[in-house]
Coordinates of C-alpha atoms in Angstrom, one line a residue:
X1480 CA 0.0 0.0 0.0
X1481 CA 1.1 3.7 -0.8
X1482 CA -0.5 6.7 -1.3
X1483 CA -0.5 10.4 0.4
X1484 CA -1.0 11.1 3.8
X1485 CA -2.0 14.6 3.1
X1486 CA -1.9 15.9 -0.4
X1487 CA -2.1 19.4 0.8
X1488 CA 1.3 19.1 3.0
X1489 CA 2.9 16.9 0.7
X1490 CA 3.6 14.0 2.8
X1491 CA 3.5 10.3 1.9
X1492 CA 4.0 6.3 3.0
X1493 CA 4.5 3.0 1.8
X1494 CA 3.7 0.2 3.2
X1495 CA 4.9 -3.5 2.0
X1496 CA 4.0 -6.6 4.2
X1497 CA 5.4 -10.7 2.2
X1498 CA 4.8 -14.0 3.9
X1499 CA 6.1 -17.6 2.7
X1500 CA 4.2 -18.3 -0.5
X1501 CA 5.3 -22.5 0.5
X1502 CA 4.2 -21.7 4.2
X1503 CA 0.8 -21.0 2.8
X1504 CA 0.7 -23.6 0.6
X1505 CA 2.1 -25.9 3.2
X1506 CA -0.8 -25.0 5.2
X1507 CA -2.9 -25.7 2.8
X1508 CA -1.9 -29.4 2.4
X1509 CA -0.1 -28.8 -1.1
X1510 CA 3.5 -30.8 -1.8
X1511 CA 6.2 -28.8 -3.4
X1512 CA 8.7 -31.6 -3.0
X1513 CA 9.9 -29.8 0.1
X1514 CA 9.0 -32.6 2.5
X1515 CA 9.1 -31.3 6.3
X1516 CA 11.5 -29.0 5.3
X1517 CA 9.2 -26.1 4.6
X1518 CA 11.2 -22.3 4.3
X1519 CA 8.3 -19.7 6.7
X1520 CA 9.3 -16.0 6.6
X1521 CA 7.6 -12.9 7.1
X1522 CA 8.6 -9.4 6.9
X1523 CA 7.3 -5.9 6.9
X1524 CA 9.1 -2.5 6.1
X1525 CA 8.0 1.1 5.8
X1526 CA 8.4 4.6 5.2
X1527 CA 7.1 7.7 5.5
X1528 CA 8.4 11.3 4.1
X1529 CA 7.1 14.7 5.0
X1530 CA 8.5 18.0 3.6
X1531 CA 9.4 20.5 5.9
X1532 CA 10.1 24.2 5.1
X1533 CA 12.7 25.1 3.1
X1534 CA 13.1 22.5 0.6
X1535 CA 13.7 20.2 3.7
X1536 CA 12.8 16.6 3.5
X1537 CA 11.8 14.2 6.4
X1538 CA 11.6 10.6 6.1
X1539 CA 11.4 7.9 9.0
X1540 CA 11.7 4.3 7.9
X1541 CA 11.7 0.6 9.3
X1542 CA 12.2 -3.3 8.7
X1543 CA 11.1 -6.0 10.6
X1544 CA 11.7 -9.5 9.0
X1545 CA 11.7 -13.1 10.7
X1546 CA 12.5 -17.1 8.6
X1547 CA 13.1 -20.2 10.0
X1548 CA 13.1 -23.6 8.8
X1549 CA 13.0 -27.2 10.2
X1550 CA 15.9 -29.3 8.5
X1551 CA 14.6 -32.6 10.0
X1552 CA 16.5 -36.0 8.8
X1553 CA 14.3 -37.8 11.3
X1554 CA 11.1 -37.4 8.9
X1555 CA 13.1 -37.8 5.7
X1556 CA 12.3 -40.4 3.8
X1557 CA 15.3 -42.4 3.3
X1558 CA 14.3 -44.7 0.8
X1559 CA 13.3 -41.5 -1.8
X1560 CA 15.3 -38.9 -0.2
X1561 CA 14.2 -36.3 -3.0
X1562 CA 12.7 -34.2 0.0
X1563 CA 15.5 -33.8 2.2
X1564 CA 17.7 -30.7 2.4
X1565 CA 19.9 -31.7 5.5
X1566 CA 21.3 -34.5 7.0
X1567 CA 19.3 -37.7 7.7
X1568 CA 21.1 -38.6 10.9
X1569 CA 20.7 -34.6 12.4
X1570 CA 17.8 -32.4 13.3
X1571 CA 18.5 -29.4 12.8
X1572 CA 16.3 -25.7 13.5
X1573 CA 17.8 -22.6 12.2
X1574 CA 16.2 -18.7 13.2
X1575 CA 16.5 -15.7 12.0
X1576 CA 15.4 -12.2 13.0
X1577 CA 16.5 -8.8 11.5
X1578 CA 15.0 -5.2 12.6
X1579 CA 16.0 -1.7 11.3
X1580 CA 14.4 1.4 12.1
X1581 CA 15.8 5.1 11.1
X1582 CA 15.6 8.4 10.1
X1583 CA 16.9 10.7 7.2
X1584 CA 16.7 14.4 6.9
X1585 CA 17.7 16.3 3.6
X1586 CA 18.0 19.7 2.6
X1587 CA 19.5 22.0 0.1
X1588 CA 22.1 24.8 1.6
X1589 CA 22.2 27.2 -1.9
X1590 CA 24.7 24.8 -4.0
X1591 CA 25.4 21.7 -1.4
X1592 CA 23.1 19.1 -1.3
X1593 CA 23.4 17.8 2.6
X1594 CA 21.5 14.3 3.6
X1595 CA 21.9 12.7 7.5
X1596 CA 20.5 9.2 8.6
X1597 CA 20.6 8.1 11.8
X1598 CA 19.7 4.6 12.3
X1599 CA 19.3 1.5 14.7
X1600 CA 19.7 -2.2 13.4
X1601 CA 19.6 -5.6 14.8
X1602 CA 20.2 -9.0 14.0
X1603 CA 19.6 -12.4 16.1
X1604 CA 20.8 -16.0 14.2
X1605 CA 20.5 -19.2 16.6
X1606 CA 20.9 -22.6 15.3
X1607 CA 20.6 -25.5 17.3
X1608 CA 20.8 -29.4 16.3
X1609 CA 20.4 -32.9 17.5
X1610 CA 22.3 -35.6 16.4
X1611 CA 20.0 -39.0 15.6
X1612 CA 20.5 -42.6 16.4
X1613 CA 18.2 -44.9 14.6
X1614 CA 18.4 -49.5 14.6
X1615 CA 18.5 -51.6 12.2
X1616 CA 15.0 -50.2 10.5
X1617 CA 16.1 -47.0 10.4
X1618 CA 14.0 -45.5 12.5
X1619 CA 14.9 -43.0 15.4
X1620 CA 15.7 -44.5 18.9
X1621 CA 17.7 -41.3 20.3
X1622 CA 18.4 -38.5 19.7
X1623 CA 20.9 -35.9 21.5
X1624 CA 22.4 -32.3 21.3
X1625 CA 24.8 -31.8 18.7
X1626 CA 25.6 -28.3 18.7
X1627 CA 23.7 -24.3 19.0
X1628 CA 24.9 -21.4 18.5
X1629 CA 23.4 -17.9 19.3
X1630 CA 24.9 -15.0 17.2
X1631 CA 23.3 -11.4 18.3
X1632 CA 24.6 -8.0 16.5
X1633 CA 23.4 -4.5 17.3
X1634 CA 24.3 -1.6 15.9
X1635 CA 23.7 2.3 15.6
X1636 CA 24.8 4.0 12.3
X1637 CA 25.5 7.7 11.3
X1638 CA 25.4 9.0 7.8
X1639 CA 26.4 12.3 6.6
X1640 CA 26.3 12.3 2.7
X1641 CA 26.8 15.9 0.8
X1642 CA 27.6 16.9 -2.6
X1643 CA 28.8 20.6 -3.6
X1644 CA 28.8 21.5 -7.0
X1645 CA 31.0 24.7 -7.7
X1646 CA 30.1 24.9 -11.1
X1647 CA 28.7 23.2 -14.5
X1648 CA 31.9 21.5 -14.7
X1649 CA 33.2 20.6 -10.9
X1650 CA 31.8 19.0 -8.0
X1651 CA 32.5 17.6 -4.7
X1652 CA 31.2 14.3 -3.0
X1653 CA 31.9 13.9 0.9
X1654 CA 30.5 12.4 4.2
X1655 CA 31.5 10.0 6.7
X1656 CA 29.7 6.9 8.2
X1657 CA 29.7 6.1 11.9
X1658 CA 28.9 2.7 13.1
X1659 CA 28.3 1.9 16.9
X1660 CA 28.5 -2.3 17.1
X1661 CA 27.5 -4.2 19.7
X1662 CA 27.6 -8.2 19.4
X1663 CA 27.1 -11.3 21.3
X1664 CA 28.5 -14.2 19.9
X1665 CA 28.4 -18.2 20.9
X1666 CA 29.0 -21.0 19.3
X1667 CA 29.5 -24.4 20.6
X1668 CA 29.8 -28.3 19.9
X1669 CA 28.5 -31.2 22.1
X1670 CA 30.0 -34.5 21.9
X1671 CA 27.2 -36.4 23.9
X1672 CA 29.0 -40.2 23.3
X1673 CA 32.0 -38.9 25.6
X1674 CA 30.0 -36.3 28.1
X1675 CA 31.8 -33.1 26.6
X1676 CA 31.4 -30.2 24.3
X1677 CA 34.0 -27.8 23.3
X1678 CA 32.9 -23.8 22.4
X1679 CA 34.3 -22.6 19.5
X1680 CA 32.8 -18.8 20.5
X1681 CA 32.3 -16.9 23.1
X1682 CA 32.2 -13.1 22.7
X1683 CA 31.0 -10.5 24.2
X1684 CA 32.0 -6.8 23.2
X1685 CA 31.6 -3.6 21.4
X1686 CA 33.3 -1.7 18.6
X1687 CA 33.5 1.7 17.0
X1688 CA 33.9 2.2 12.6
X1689 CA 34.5 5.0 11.7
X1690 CA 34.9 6.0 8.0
X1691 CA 35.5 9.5 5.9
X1692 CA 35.6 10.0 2.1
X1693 CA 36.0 12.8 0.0
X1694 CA 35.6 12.4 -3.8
X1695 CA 36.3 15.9 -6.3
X1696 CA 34.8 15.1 -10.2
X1697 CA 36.1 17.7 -12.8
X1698 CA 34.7 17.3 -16.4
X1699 CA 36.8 18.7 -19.0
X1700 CA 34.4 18.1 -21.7
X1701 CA 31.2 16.6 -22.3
X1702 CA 33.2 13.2 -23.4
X1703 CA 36.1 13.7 -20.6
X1704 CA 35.4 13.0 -16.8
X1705 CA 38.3 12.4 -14.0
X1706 CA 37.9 11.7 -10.7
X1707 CA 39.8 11.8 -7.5
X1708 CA 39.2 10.6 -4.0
X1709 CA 40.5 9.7 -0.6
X1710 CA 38.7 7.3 1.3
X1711 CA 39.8 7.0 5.0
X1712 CA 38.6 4.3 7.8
X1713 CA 39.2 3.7 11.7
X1714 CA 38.1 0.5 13.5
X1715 CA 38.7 0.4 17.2
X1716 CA 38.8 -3.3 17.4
X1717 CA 41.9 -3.4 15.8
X1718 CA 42.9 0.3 16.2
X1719 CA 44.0 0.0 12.5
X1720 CA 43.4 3.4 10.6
X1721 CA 43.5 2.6 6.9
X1722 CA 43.8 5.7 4.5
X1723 CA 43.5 4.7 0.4
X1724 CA 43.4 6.7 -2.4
X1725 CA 41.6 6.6 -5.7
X1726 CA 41.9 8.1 -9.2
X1727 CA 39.5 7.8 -12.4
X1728 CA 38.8 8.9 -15.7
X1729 CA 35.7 8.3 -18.2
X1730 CA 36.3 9.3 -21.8
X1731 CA 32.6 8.8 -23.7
X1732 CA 32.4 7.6 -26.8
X1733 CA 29.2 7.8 -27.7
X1734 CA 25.6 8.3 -25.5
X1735 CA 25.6 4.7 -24.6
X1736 CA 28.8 3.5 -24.3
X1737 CA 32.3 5.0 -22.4
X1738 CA 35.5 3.6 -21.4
X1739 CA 36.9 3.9 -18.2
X1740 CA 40.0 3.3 -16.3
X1741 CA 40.5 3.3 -12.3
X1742 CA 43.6 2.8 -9.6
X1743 CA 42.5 2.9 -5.7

């Protein structure tokens, strides 16, 4: 759905919702040669703009999104495994979750274009599966922990994008990017015919990216366009600041068709 939310102010939204086309069917008794193994997602996003005075633009804007799906060996079956996507001595239930939610503002300063996000996102992955034990008629006697894992990321991002154009021939891109991370990460293996497991993660922590650019276009003709640009970046995890540079040129030979060459 989209459409205005008031014509005389000039705002708007859209509005886009999907679910699992095989989940329905699924539901609905219908085979697609899937088995048990059935993909199920959902997911919605968003956004709504609203002009504000002088030629300022605001626009908030979301994501919500959720799959799963059941990779079970213990239903497969094994005599016409056509319908199993996994392992048929394993279990095995993968999740995911993903959210974003945000806000831009643009505007015009006489000749800069300026634009500024600001936004929250998160992501959750767990995985979890069980090892099987069937007899001699393959059917499942046992079954016991194999491994999960639970991988959560958060993160709140920064944008500055603007672009100054001096004249009919020049013009400047720059901005920076600012990313706040936060993740959780654990991973481990379970080895249930000697009592142990063994965890291959365990993290905890946060992190700071940082990252400039500046990029200057000059077009000596309407067939001759070159480039130049510094791109810089700063991650505190590793306290590594990385500076590269960049050079490019376009020659046109025709409407549709040009021929460029770039070193970064």
């Amino acid at each position: 759905a989209e459409g205005p939310i008031s014509k005389k102010a000039g705002s708007s939204f859209i509005l886009n919702y999907r679910y699992s086309t095989l989940g329905i069917f699924n539901a609905l008794g219908i085979d697609f040669g899937t088995g048990s193994n059935v993909p199920l997602y959902q997911d919605l996003n968003f956004k709504v703009s609203f002009p504000m005075s002088g030629n300022g633009k605001l626009s908030v804007f979301g994501l919500a999104g959720a799959s799963e799906i059941d990779l079970l060996g213990s239903e497969a079956d094994l005599e016409n495994d056509t319908d199993l996507y996994g392992d048929e001595n394993q279990d095995a239930y993968p999740r995911y979750k993903t959210g974003v939610l945000g806000a831009s503002y643009e505007k015009r300063f006489g000749n800069t274009f300026a634009k500024m996000t600001l936004g929250v996102s998160t992501a959750s992955e767990s995985f979890s599966a069980d090892s099987l034990v069937r007899d001699s008629n393959d059917e499942v006697t046992e079954r016991y922990l194999q491994g999960e894992a639970e991988f959560d990321t958060r993160k709140i991002s920064l944008v500055a994008l603007l672009k100054t154009k001096f004249n009919s021939k020049s013009s400047l891109h720059y901005g920076f990017y600012l990313d706040l991370l936060n993740f959780d990460l654990y991973n481990r293996d379970v080895y249930a015919n000697i009592g142990s497991d063994s965890v291959r993660v365990d993290v905890n922590d946060d992190a700071t990216l940082l990252q400039g650019f500046a990029t200057f276009r000059h077009r000596f003709s309407e067939k001759f366009l070159v480039q130049a640009g510094l791109h810089s970046q700063f991650y505190s995890l590793n306290e590594q600041v990385v500076v590269e540079p960049r050079l490019g040129a376009q020659y046109f030979l025709t409407s549709s068709q040009s021929i460029s060459i770039e070193i970064g």
